[in-house]
PDB file of C-alpha atoms in Angstrom:
ATOM      1  CA  MET A   1      97.683 103.187  67.091  1.00 77.00           C
ATOM      2  CA  LYS A   2      97.593 104.157  70.941  1.00 90.00           C
ATOM      3  CA  ILE A   3      97.679 107.753  71.072  1.00 94.00           C
ATOM      4  CA  GLN A   4     100.994 107.858  73.102  1.00 91.00           C
ATOM      5  CA  ASN A   5     102.447 106.409  69.850  1.00 93.00           C
ATOM      6  CA  LEU A   6     101.774 109.671  67.768  1.00 95.00           C
ATOM      7  CA  THR A   7     103.472 113.123  66.832  1.00 94.00           C
ATOM      8  CA  LEU A   8     101.755 115.725  68.312  1.00 95.00           C
ATOM      9  CA  LYS A   9     101.368 116.887  65.064  1.00 95.00           C
ATOM     10  CA  ASP A  10      99.345 114.074  63.796  1.00 95.00           C
ATOM     11  CA  ILE A  11      96.978 113.866  66.974  1.00 97.00           C
ATOM     12  CA  SER A  12      96.224 118.055  66.456  1.00 95.00           C
ATOM     13  CA  LYS A  13      94.623 116.830  62.992  1.00 95.00           C
ATOM     14  CA  THR A  14      92.316 115.138  64.840  1.00 95.00           C
ATOM     15  CA  VAL A  15      91.786 116.730  68.387  1.00 96.00           C
ATOM     16  CA  ASP A  16      91.982 120.331  69.326  1.00 97.00           C
ATOM     17  CA  ILE A  17      95.268 120.164  71.780  1.00 97.00           C
ATOM     18  CA  SER A  18      94.607 124.501  72.558  1.00 98.00           C
ATOM     19  CA  LYS A  19      91.972 122.883  75.466  1.00 98.00           C
ATOM     20  CA  HIS A  20      94.753 121.013  76.492  1.00 98.00           C
ATOM     21  CA  LYS A  21      97.349 123.476  76.536  1.00 98.00           C
ATOM     22  CA  LEU A  22      94.559 125.303  78.730  1.00 99.00           C
ATOM     23  CA  LEU A  23      94.165 122.790  81.338  1.00 99.00           C
ATOM     24  CA  ILE A  24      97.721 122.689  81.594  1.00 99.00           C
ATOM     25  CA  ASN A  25      97.699 126.412  83.103  1.00 98.00           C
ATOM     26  CA  GLU A  26      94.219 125.272  84.758  1.00 99.00           C
ATOM     27  CA  LEU A  27      96.172 122.532  86.972  1.00 99.00           C
ATOM     28  CA  LYS A  28      98.874 124.628  88.010  1.00 98.00           C
ATOM     29  CA  MET A  29      96.720 127.003  88.748  1.00 98.00           C
ATOM     30  CA  PHE A  30      94.330 124.543  90.788  1.00 98.00           C
ATOM     31  CA  ILE A  31      97.690 122.869  92.272  1.00 98.00           C
ATOM     32  CA  LYS A  32      99.176 126.480  93.547  1.00 98.00           C
ATOM     33  CA  LYS A  33      95.555 127.680  95.487  1.00 98.00           C
ATOM     34  CA  SER A  34      95.574 124.746  96.895  1.00 98.00           C
ATOM     35  CA  VAL A  35      98.897 124.500  98.872  1.00 98.00           C
ATOM     36  CA  GLU A  36      98.416 128.747  99.428  1.00 98.00           C
ATOM     37  CA  LYS A  37      95.113 127.242 100.975  1.00 98.00           C
ATOM     38  CA  ALA A  38      96.767 124.235 103.194  1.00 98.00           C
ATOM     39  CA  LYS A  39      99.316 126.986 104.056  1.00 98.00           C
ATOM     40  CA  VAL A  40     101.928 124.276 103.844  1.00 98.00           C
ATOM     41  CA  ASN A  41     106.056 124.774 101.920  1.00 98.00           C
ATOM     42  CA  GLY A  42     105.534 123.118  99.137  1.00 98.00           C
ATOM     43  CA  VAL A  43     104.183 119.741  97.049  1.00 99.00           C
ATOM     44  CA  VAL A  44     106.172 116.087  97.807  1.00 99.00           C
ATOM     45  CA  LEU A  45     105.861 113.816  94.783  1.00 99.00           C
ATOM     46  CA  GLY A  46     106.640 110.006  94.211  1.00 98.00           C
ATOM     47  CA  ILE A  47     108.283 109.570  90.627  1.00 96.00           C
ATOM     48  CA  SER A  48     107.246 105.986  89.606  1.00 90.00           C
ATOM     49  CA  GLY A  49     108.754 106.575  85.949  1.00 87.00           C
ATOM     50  CA  GLY A  50     105.572 105.918  84.457  1.00 92.00           C
ATOM     51  CA  ILE A  51     103.514 108.939  82.797  1.00 96.00           C
ATOM     52  CA  ASP A  52     101.610 109.614  85.061  1.00 97.00           C
ATOM     53  CA  SER A  53     103.734 110.977  87.799  1.00 97.00           C
ATOM     54  CA  THR A  54     106.112 112.313  84.988  1.00 98.00           C
ATOM     55  CA  PHE A  55     103.376 114.725  83.639  1.00 98.00           C
ATOM     56  CA  LEU A  56     103.124 115.869  87.072  1.00 99.00           C
ATOM     57  CA  ALA A  57     106.555 116.658  88.301  1.00 98.00           C
ATOM     58  CA  TYR A  58     107.266 118.276  84.813  1.00 98.00           C
ATOM     59  CA  LEU A  59     103.595 120.387  85.357  1.00 98.00           C
ATOM     60  CA  MET A  60     104.638 121.189  88.974  1.00 98.00           C
ATOM     61  CA  LYS A  61     108.316 122.079  88.494  1.00 97.00           C
ATOM     62  CA  ASP A  62     107.504 125.305  86.518  1.00 92.00           C
ATOM     63  CA  VAL A  63     105.694 126.112  89.472  1.00 97.00           C
ATOM     64  CA  PHE A  64     106.771 124.741  92.856  1.00 98.00           C
ATOM     65  CA  GLN A  65     110.735 125.121  91.964  1.00 96.00           C
ATOM     66  CA  GLU A  66     112.930 123.953  95.133  1.00 96.00           C
ATOM     67  CA  LYS A  67     109.623 123.407  96.844  1.00 98.00           C
ATOM     68  CA  LEU A  68     108.555 120.288  95.026  1.00 99.00           C
ATOM     69  CA  GLU A  69     110.627 117.515  96.520  1.00 99.00           C
ATOM     70  CA  LEU A  70     111.115 114.264  93.995  1.00 99.00           C
ATOM     71  CA  TYR A  71     111.339 110.900  95.857  1.00 98.00           C
ATOM     72  CA  SER A  72     111.789 107.425  93.761  1.00 97.00           C
ATOM     73  CA  ILE A  73     111.501 104.261  96.088  1.00 95.00           C
ATOM     74  CA  SER A  74     112.434 100.985  95.068  1.00 92.00           C
ATOM     75  CA  ILE A  75     111.624  97.810  96.478  1.00 91.00           C
ATOM     76  CA  ASN A  76     113.246  94.773  95.323  1.00 81.00           C
ATOM     77  CA  GLU A  77     115.228  97.036  92.538  1.00 60.00           C
ATOM     78  CA  LEU A  78     117.269  94.175  91.182  1.00 61.00           C
ATOM     79  CA  ASN A  79     114.120  93.376  89.448  1.00 71.00           C
ATOM     80  CA  LYS A  80     113.791  93.727  86.092  1.00 77.00           C
ATOM     81  CA  THR A  81     110.567  96.028  86.032  1.00 76.00           C
ATOM     82  CA  GLU A  82     112.190  98.051  89.228  1.00 78.00           C
ATOM     83  CA  LEU A  83     115.492  99.014  87.889  1.00 81.00           C
ATOM     84  CA  ILE A  84     113.746 100.484  84.469  1.00 84.00           C
ATOM     85  CA  SER A  85     111.722 102.281  86.647  1.00 87.00           C
ATOM     86  CA  LYS A  86     115.183 103.746  88.544  1.00 90.00           C
ATOM     87  CA  GLN A  87     116.760 104.387  85.181  1.00 93.00           C
ATOM     88  CA  HIS A  88     113.470 106.794  84.198  1.00 95.00           C
ATOM     89  CA  ALA A  89     113.600 108.396  87.337  1.00 95.00           C
ATOM     90  CA  GLN A  90     116.766 109.517  86.413  1.00 96.00           C
ATOM     91  CA  LEU A  91     116.444 110.167  82.790  1.00 97.00           C
ATOM     92  CA  ILE A  92     113.347 112.527  84.218  1.00 97.00           C
ATOM     93  CA  GLU A  93     115.938 113.833  87.201  1.00 97.00           C
ATOM     94  CA  ARG A  94     118.374 114.875  84.086  1.00 97.00           C
ATOM     95  CA  ASP A  95     115.964 116.161  82.102  1.00 97.00           C
ATOM     96  CA  LEU A  96     114.192 118.213  84.112  1.00 97.00           C
ATOM     97  CA  GLN A  97     117.475 119.244  85.884  1.00 97.00           C
ATOM     98  CA  HIS A  98     115.350 119.122  89.351  1.00 98.00           C
ATOM     99  CA  LYS A  99     116.832 116.693  91.870  1.00 98.00           C
ATOM    100  CA  VAL A 100     115.499 113.360  92.871  1.00 98.00           C
ATOM    101  CA  THR A 101     115.747 111.100  95.800  1.00 98.00           C
ATOM    102  CA  TYR A 102     116.140 107.276  95.494  1.00 97.00           C
ATOM    103  CA  ILE A 103     115.471 105.655  98.279  1.00 96.00           C
ATOM    104  CA  ASP A 104     115.024 101.644  98.587  1.00 95.00           C
ATOM    105  CA  LEU A 105     112.932 100.038 100.735  1.00 96.00           C
ATOM    106  CA  THR A 106     113.757  96.319  99.914  1.00 95.00           C
ATOM    107  CA  ASN A 107     114.995  95.373 103.991  1.00 96.00           C
ATOM    108  CA  THR A 108     112.154  97.285 104.944  1.00 97.00           C
ATOM    109  CA  PHE A 109     109.789  94.894 102.973  1.00 96.00           C
ATOM    110  CA  ASN A 110     111.385  91.925 103.869  1.00 95.00           C
ATOM    111  CA  THR A 111     111.020  92.260 107.260  1.00 96.00           C
ATOM    112  CA  PHE A 112     107.060  92.922 106.864  1.00 95.00           C
ATOM    113  CA  LYS A 113     107.073  90.024 104.753  1.00 95.00           C
ATOM    114  CA  ASN A 114     108.822  87.767 107.411  1.00 95.00           C
ATOM    115  CA  GLU A 115     107.043  88.702 110.538  1.00 97.00           C
ATOM    116  CA  LEU A 116     103.465  89.006 109.285  1.00 96.00           C
ATOM    117  CA  ASN A 117     104.362  84.951 107.327  1.00 97.00           C
ATOM    118  CA  ILE A 118     102.744  86.565 104.428  1.00 94.00           C
ATOM    119  CA  ASP A 119     103.319  84.984 100.264  1.00 93.00           C
ATOM    120  CA  ASP A 120     100.225  85.811  98.792  1.00 94.00           C
ATOM    121  CA  GLU A 121     101.661  88.390  95.563  1.00 89.00           C
ATOM    122  CA  TYR A 122      98.194  90.516  95.646  1.00 90.00           C
ATOM    123  CA  VAL A 123      98.992  91.091  99.270  1.00 95.00           C
ATOM    124  CA  LEU A 124     102.696  92.212  99.167  1.00 94.00           C
ATOM    125  CA  SER A 125     101.851  93.835  96.016  1.00 91.00           C
ATOM    126  CA  ASN A 126      99.565  96.269  97.780  1.00 94.00           C
ATOM    127  CA  LEU A 127     102.093  95.885 101.301  1.00 96.00           C
ATOM    128  CA  LYS A 128     104.443  97.798  98.569  1.00 94.00           C
ATOM    129  CA  ALA A 129     101.966 100.665  97.532  1.00 95.00           C
ATOM    130  CA  ARG A 130     101.565 101.177 101.273  1.00 97.00           C
ATOM    131  CA  LEU A 131     105.091 101.302 102.126  1.00 98.00           C
ATOM    132  CA  ARG A 132     105.882 103.712  99.540  1.00 97.00           C
ATOM    133  CA  MET A 133     103.150 106.148 100.510  1.00 98.00           C
ATOM    134  CA  THR A 134     103.975 106.013 104.250  1.00 98.00           C
ATOM    135  CA  SER A 135     107.345 106.889 103.459  1.00 98.00           C
ATOM    136  CA  LEU A 136     105.906 110.006 100.862  1.00 99.00           C
ATOM    137  CA  TYR A 137     104.032 111.361 104.169  1.00 99.00           C
ATOM    138  CA  ALA A 138     107.326 111.000 106.414  1.00 99.00           C
ATOM    139  CA  TYR A 139     109.159 113.579 104.227  1.00 99.00           C
ATOM    140  CA  ALA A 140     106.086 115.474 103.810  1.00 99.00           C
ATOM    141  CA  GLN A 141     105.035 115.614 107.539  1.00 98.00           C
ATOM    142  CA  LYS A 142     108.651 116.353 108.217  1.00 98.00           C
ATOM    143  CA  ASN A 143     109.462 119.471 105.537  1.00 98.00           C
ATOM    144  CA  LYS A 144     105.686 121.174 106.026  1.00 98.00           C
ATOM    145  CA  LYS A 145     104.224 119.650 102.618  1.00 99.00           C
ATOM    146  CA  ILE A 146     101.515 117.833 101.173  1.00 99.00           C
ATOM    147  CA  VAL A 147     101.269 114.626  99.092  1.00 99.00           C
ATOM    148  CA  ILE A 148     100.450 115.030  95.523  1.00 99.00           C
ATOM    149  CA  GLY A 149      98.584 111.769  94.300  1.00 98.00           C
ATOM    150  CA  THR A 150      98.709 110.387  90.444  1.00 98.00           C
ATOM    151  CA  ASP A 151      95.601 108.742  89.629  1.00 97.00           C
ATOM    152  CA  ASN A 152      94.250 109.917  86.228  1.00 97.00           C
ATOM    153  CA  PHE A 153      90.449 109.503  86.047  1.00 98.00           C
ATOM    154  CA  ASN A 154      90.940 105.621  84.884  1.00 98.00           C
ATOM    155  CA  GLU A 155      92.843 104.701  87.707  1.00 96.00           C
ATOM    156  CA  TRP A 156      90.142 106.783  89.874  1.00 97.00           C
ATOM    157  CA  TYR A 157      86.792 105.217  88.175  1.00 97.00           C
ATOM    158  CA  LEU A 158      87.826 101.782  88.028  1.00 97.00           C
ATOM    159  CA  GLY A 159      89.120 102.291  91.743  1.00 96.00           C
ATOM    160  CA  TYR A 160      92.719 100.700  90.434  1.00 95.00           C
ATOM    161  CA  PHE A 161      94.711 102.232  93.024  1.00 96.00           C
ATOM    162  CA  THR A 162      95.900 100.777  96.210  1.00 96.00           C
ATOM    163  CA  LYS A 163      93.217 101.909  99.237  1.00 96.00           C
ATOM    164  CA  TYR A 164      95.723 103.892 101.552  1.00 96.00           C
ATOM    165  CA  GLY A 165      98.546 103.020  99.266  1.00 96.00           C
ATOM    166  CA  ASP A 166      99.524 105.213  96.160  1.00 94.00           C
ATOM    167  CA  GLY A 167      95.660 105.950  96.514  1.00 95.00           C
ATOM    168  CA  GLY A 168      96.867 107.829  99.985  1.00 97.00           C
ATOM    169  CA  CYS A 169      97.416 112.011  99.230  1.00 98.00           C
ATOM    170  CA  ASP A 170      96.501 115.068  99.838  1.00 98.00           C
ATOM    171  CA  LEU A 171      95.655 115.961  96.286  1.00 98.00           C
ATOM    172  CA  LEU A 172      94.460 114.419  93.563  1.00 98.00           C
ATOM    173  CA  PRO A 173      94.962 117.245  90.611  1.00 98.00           C
ATOM    174  CA  ILE A 174      94.290 114.818  87.508  1.00 99.00           C
ATOM    175  CA  ALA A 175      91.899 112.166  88.750  1.00 98.00           C
ATOM    176  CA  LYS A 176      89.436 114.227  86.399  1.00 98.00           C
ATOM    177  CA  ILE A 177      91.331 113.385  83.455  1.00 99.00           C
ATOM    178  CA  LYS A 178      91.746 110.615  81.024  1.00 98.00           C
ATOM    179  CA  LYS A 179      94.591 108.536  80.401  1.00 97.00           C
ATOM    180  CA  SER A 180      94.667 109.312  76.443  1.00 97.00           C
ATOM    181  CA  ASP A 181      94.506 113.414  77.601  1.00 98.00           C
ATOM    182  CA  ILE A 182      97.310 112.629  80.021  1.00 98.00           C
ATOM    183  CA  TYR A 183      99.480 111.705  76.765  1.00 98.00           C
ATOM    184  CA  ILE A 184      98.759 114.570  74.919  1.00 98.00           C
ATOM    185  CA  MET A 185      99.697 116.973  77.642  1.00 98.00           C
ATOM    186  CA  ALA A 186     102.581 115.031  78.232  1.00 98.00           C
ATOM    187  CA  LYS A 187     103.721 116.011  74.864  1.00 98.00           C
ATOM    188  CA  ILE A 188     103.099 119.251  74.732  1.00 98.00           C
ATOM    189  CA  LEU A 189     105.689 119.254  77.890  1.00 98.00           C
ATOM    190  CA  ASN A 190     108.101 117.771  75.942  1.00 97.00           C
ATOM    191  CA  ILE A 191     108.466 114.452  78.615  1.00 97.00           C
ATOM    192  CA  PRO A 192     110.992 111.957  76.938  1.00 96.00           C
ATOM    193  CA  GLU A 193     109.253 109.625  74.080  1.00 95.00           C
ATOM    194  CA  GLU A 194     110.398 106.421  76.305  1.00 94.00           C
ATOM    195  CA  ILE A 195     108.176 107.322  79.554  1.00 95.00           C
ATOM    196  CA  ILE A 196     105.355 108.456  77.298  1.00 95.00           C
ATOM    197  CA  ILE A 197     105.379 105.077  74.679  1.00 92.00           C
ATOM    198  CA  LYS A 198     105.977 102.638  78.272  1.00 88.00           C
ATOM    199  CA  LYS A 199     103.586 100.331  78.824  1.00 82.00           C
ATOM    200  CA  PRO A 200     101.215 101.140  81.948  1.00 77.00           C
ATOM    201  CA  SER A 201     102.179  99.104  84.951  1.00 71.00           C
ATOM    202  CA  ALA A 202     101.898  99.926  88.722  1.00 67.00           C
ATOM    203  CA  ASP A 203     105.541  98.312  89.421  1.00 64.00           C
ATOM    204  CA  LEU A 204     104.047  95.525  91.693  1.00 63.00           C
ATOM    205  CA  TRP A 205     105.663  92.967  90.558  1.00 60.00           C
ATOM    206  CA  GLU A 206     108.227  92.045  87.411  1.00 66.00           C
ATOM    207  CA  ASN A 207     106.411  92.176  84.384  1.00 65.00           C
ATOM    208  CA  GLN A 208     103.255  93.507  85.717  1.00 67.00           C
ATOM    209  CA  SER A 209     101.346  95.982  83.191  1.00 77.00           C
ATOM    210  CA  ASP A 210      97.725  97.470  84.143  1.00 80.00           C
ATOM    211  CA  GLU A 211      96.119  96.348  80.973  1.00 83.00           C
ATOM    212  CA  ASP A 212      97.170  92.715  81.490  1.00 84.00           C
ATOM    213  CA  GLU A 213      95.957  92.696  85.082  1.00 86.00           C
ATOM    214  CA  LEU A 214      92.813  94.462  83.848  1.00 91.00           C
ATOM    215  CA  GLY A 215      92.129  92.341  81.409  1.00 91.00           C
ATOM    216  CA  PHE A 216      91.746  95.231  79.041  1.00 92.00           C
ATOM    217  CA  SER A 217      92.863  97.980  77.348  1.00 93.00           C
ATOM    218  CA  TYR A 218      92.420 101.741  78.802  1.00 94.00           C
ATOM    219  CA  ASP A 219      91.656 102.219  75.450  1.00 94.00           C
ATOM    220  CA  ASP A 220      88.492 100.210  75.605  1.00 95.00           C
ATOM    221  CA  PHE A 221      87.663 101.845  79.289  1.00 97.00           C
ATOM    222  CA  GLU A 222      87.964 105.231  77.290  1.00 96.00           C
ATOM    223  CA  GLN A 223      85.181 103.580  74.679  1.00 97.00           C
ATOM    224  CA  TYR A 224      83.087 102.828  77.482  1.00 97.00           C
ATOM    225  CA  ILE A 225      82.974 105.971  78.881  1.00 97.00           C
ATOM    226  CA  SER A 226      82.026 107.689  75.212  1.00 97.00           C
ATOM    227  CA  ASP A 227      79.765 104.550  73.778  1.00 97.00           C
ATOM    228  CA  PRO A 228      79.764 101.337  75.215  1.00 96.00           C
ATOM    229  CA  THR A 229      77.325  99.713  72.807  1.00 96.00           C
ATOM    230  CA  GLN A 230      81.133 100.102  70.842  1.00 96.00           C
ATOM    231  CA  LEU A 231      82.418  97.057  72.583  1.00 96.00           C
ATOM    232  CA  THR A 232      81.931  93.356  73.963  1.00 96.00           C
ATOM    233  CA  SER A 233      79.627  92.381  76.522  1.00 97.00           C
ATOM    234  CA  ASP A 234      82.621  90.538  78.086  1.00 96.00           C
ATOM    235  CA  VAL A 235      84.368  93.358  77.659  1.00 96.00           C
ATOM    236  CA  ARG A 236      81.487  95.680  79.109  1.00 97.00           C
ATOM    237  CA  THR A 237      81.399  93.235  82.428  1.00 97.00           C
ATOM    238  CA  LYS A 238      85.058  93.272  83.312  1.00 97.00           C
ATOM    239  CA  ILE A 239      84.874  96.980  83.699  1.00 97.00           C
ATOM    240  CA  GLU A 240      81.995  97.245  85.509  1.00 97.00           C
ATOM    241  CA  ASN A 241      82.886  94.720  87.721  1.00 97.00           C
ATOM    242  CA  GLN A 242      85.929  97.221  88.493  1.00 97.00           C
ATOM    243  CA  HIS A 243      83.931  99.948  88.970  1.00 97.00           C
ATOM    244  CA  ASN A 244      81.356  98.051  91.046  1.00 98.00           C
ATOM    245  CA  ARG A 245      84.060  95.798  93.593  1.00 96.00           C
ATOM    246  CA  ASN A 246      86.187  98.566  93.831  1.00 97.00           C
ATOM    247  CA  ILE A 247      83.418 101.483  95.256  1.00 96.00           C
ATOM    248  CA  HIS A 248      84.316 101.534  98.505  1.00 96.00           C
ATOM    249  CA  LYS A 249      87.505 103.381  97.885  1.00 96.00           C
ATOM    250  CA  LEU A 250      85.808 105.593  96.072  1.00 95.00           C
ATOM    251  CA  VAL A 251      83.491 107.078  98.670  1.00 94.00           C
ATOM    252  CA  PRO A 252      84.037 108.065 102.132  1.00 93.00           C
ATOM    253  CA  ILE A 253      84.664 105.926 105.196  1.00 94.00           C
ATOM    254  CA  PRO A 254      81.245 104.506 106.816  1.00 94.00           C
ATOM    255  CA  ILE A 255      80.291 105.783 109.835  1.00 95.00           C
ATOM    256  CA  GLY A 256      77.861 104.145 112.455  1.00 96.00           C
ATOM    257  CA  PRO A 257      75.378 105.792 114.887  1.00 95.00           C
ATOM    258  CA  GLU A 258      75.486 108.192 117.164  1.00 94.00           C
ATOM    259  CA  LEU A 259      73.999 108.241 120.529  1.00 94.00           C
ATOM    260  CA  LYS A 260      69.924 109.051 120.805  1.00 92.00           C
ATOM    261  CA  GLU A 261      69.596 111.545 122.982  1.00 88.00           C
ATOM    262  CA  ASN A 262      66.022 111.686 124.594  1.00 75.00           C
TER     263      ASN A 262
END
């Protein structure tokens, strides 16, 4: 059974969750100190209704209170996937008792799509992610805040994010934390169960799911990190190919040569 479907009591029988409780406090301190170092007024976070952004919202509410700005950005919100994500954002707003600002970029997206004359679904899905990033940065700059990224270790290692989209941020608090550990900490923070058990999705098109698109599960990936010999060669190859073709997202932008002085 997947870890997100287990109770915290069952998980604690095989996992020392005191380490996760300690990590929650370390994350709060890391983000707080990073904001102080940046000398800004607070943080901006995009809420997708998924587990990673939800976890960060609950985590940061205690630290920043009204200095935490939450945004739910819809594009083509009439499709089922976008609608569910918006409903989950509303659930977060109620449960957390913290304002979420709702933005609909459907008209903006359609203008881009028509002007660029592009109908490639993959290209357009990345355009959606970049429009969301642009909006978050506009609010962050306006209010002198920084943008918090939501990529976890699984996504970061695999390069499973849009360059200058959801990968565009000022801080990546959970990029060293596995998805399974995010689920455990989410349960510790009493995040609504329907968000925890939700199938991971970037909401890039209707019924899109991370694991279907990748061709392997996040459990497979974490098994690969701990002991790849337990996986089939086909799954290992898929994971390695995913990582290798996205290395350009994980390294600094290459800089050309300088003028040689005599």
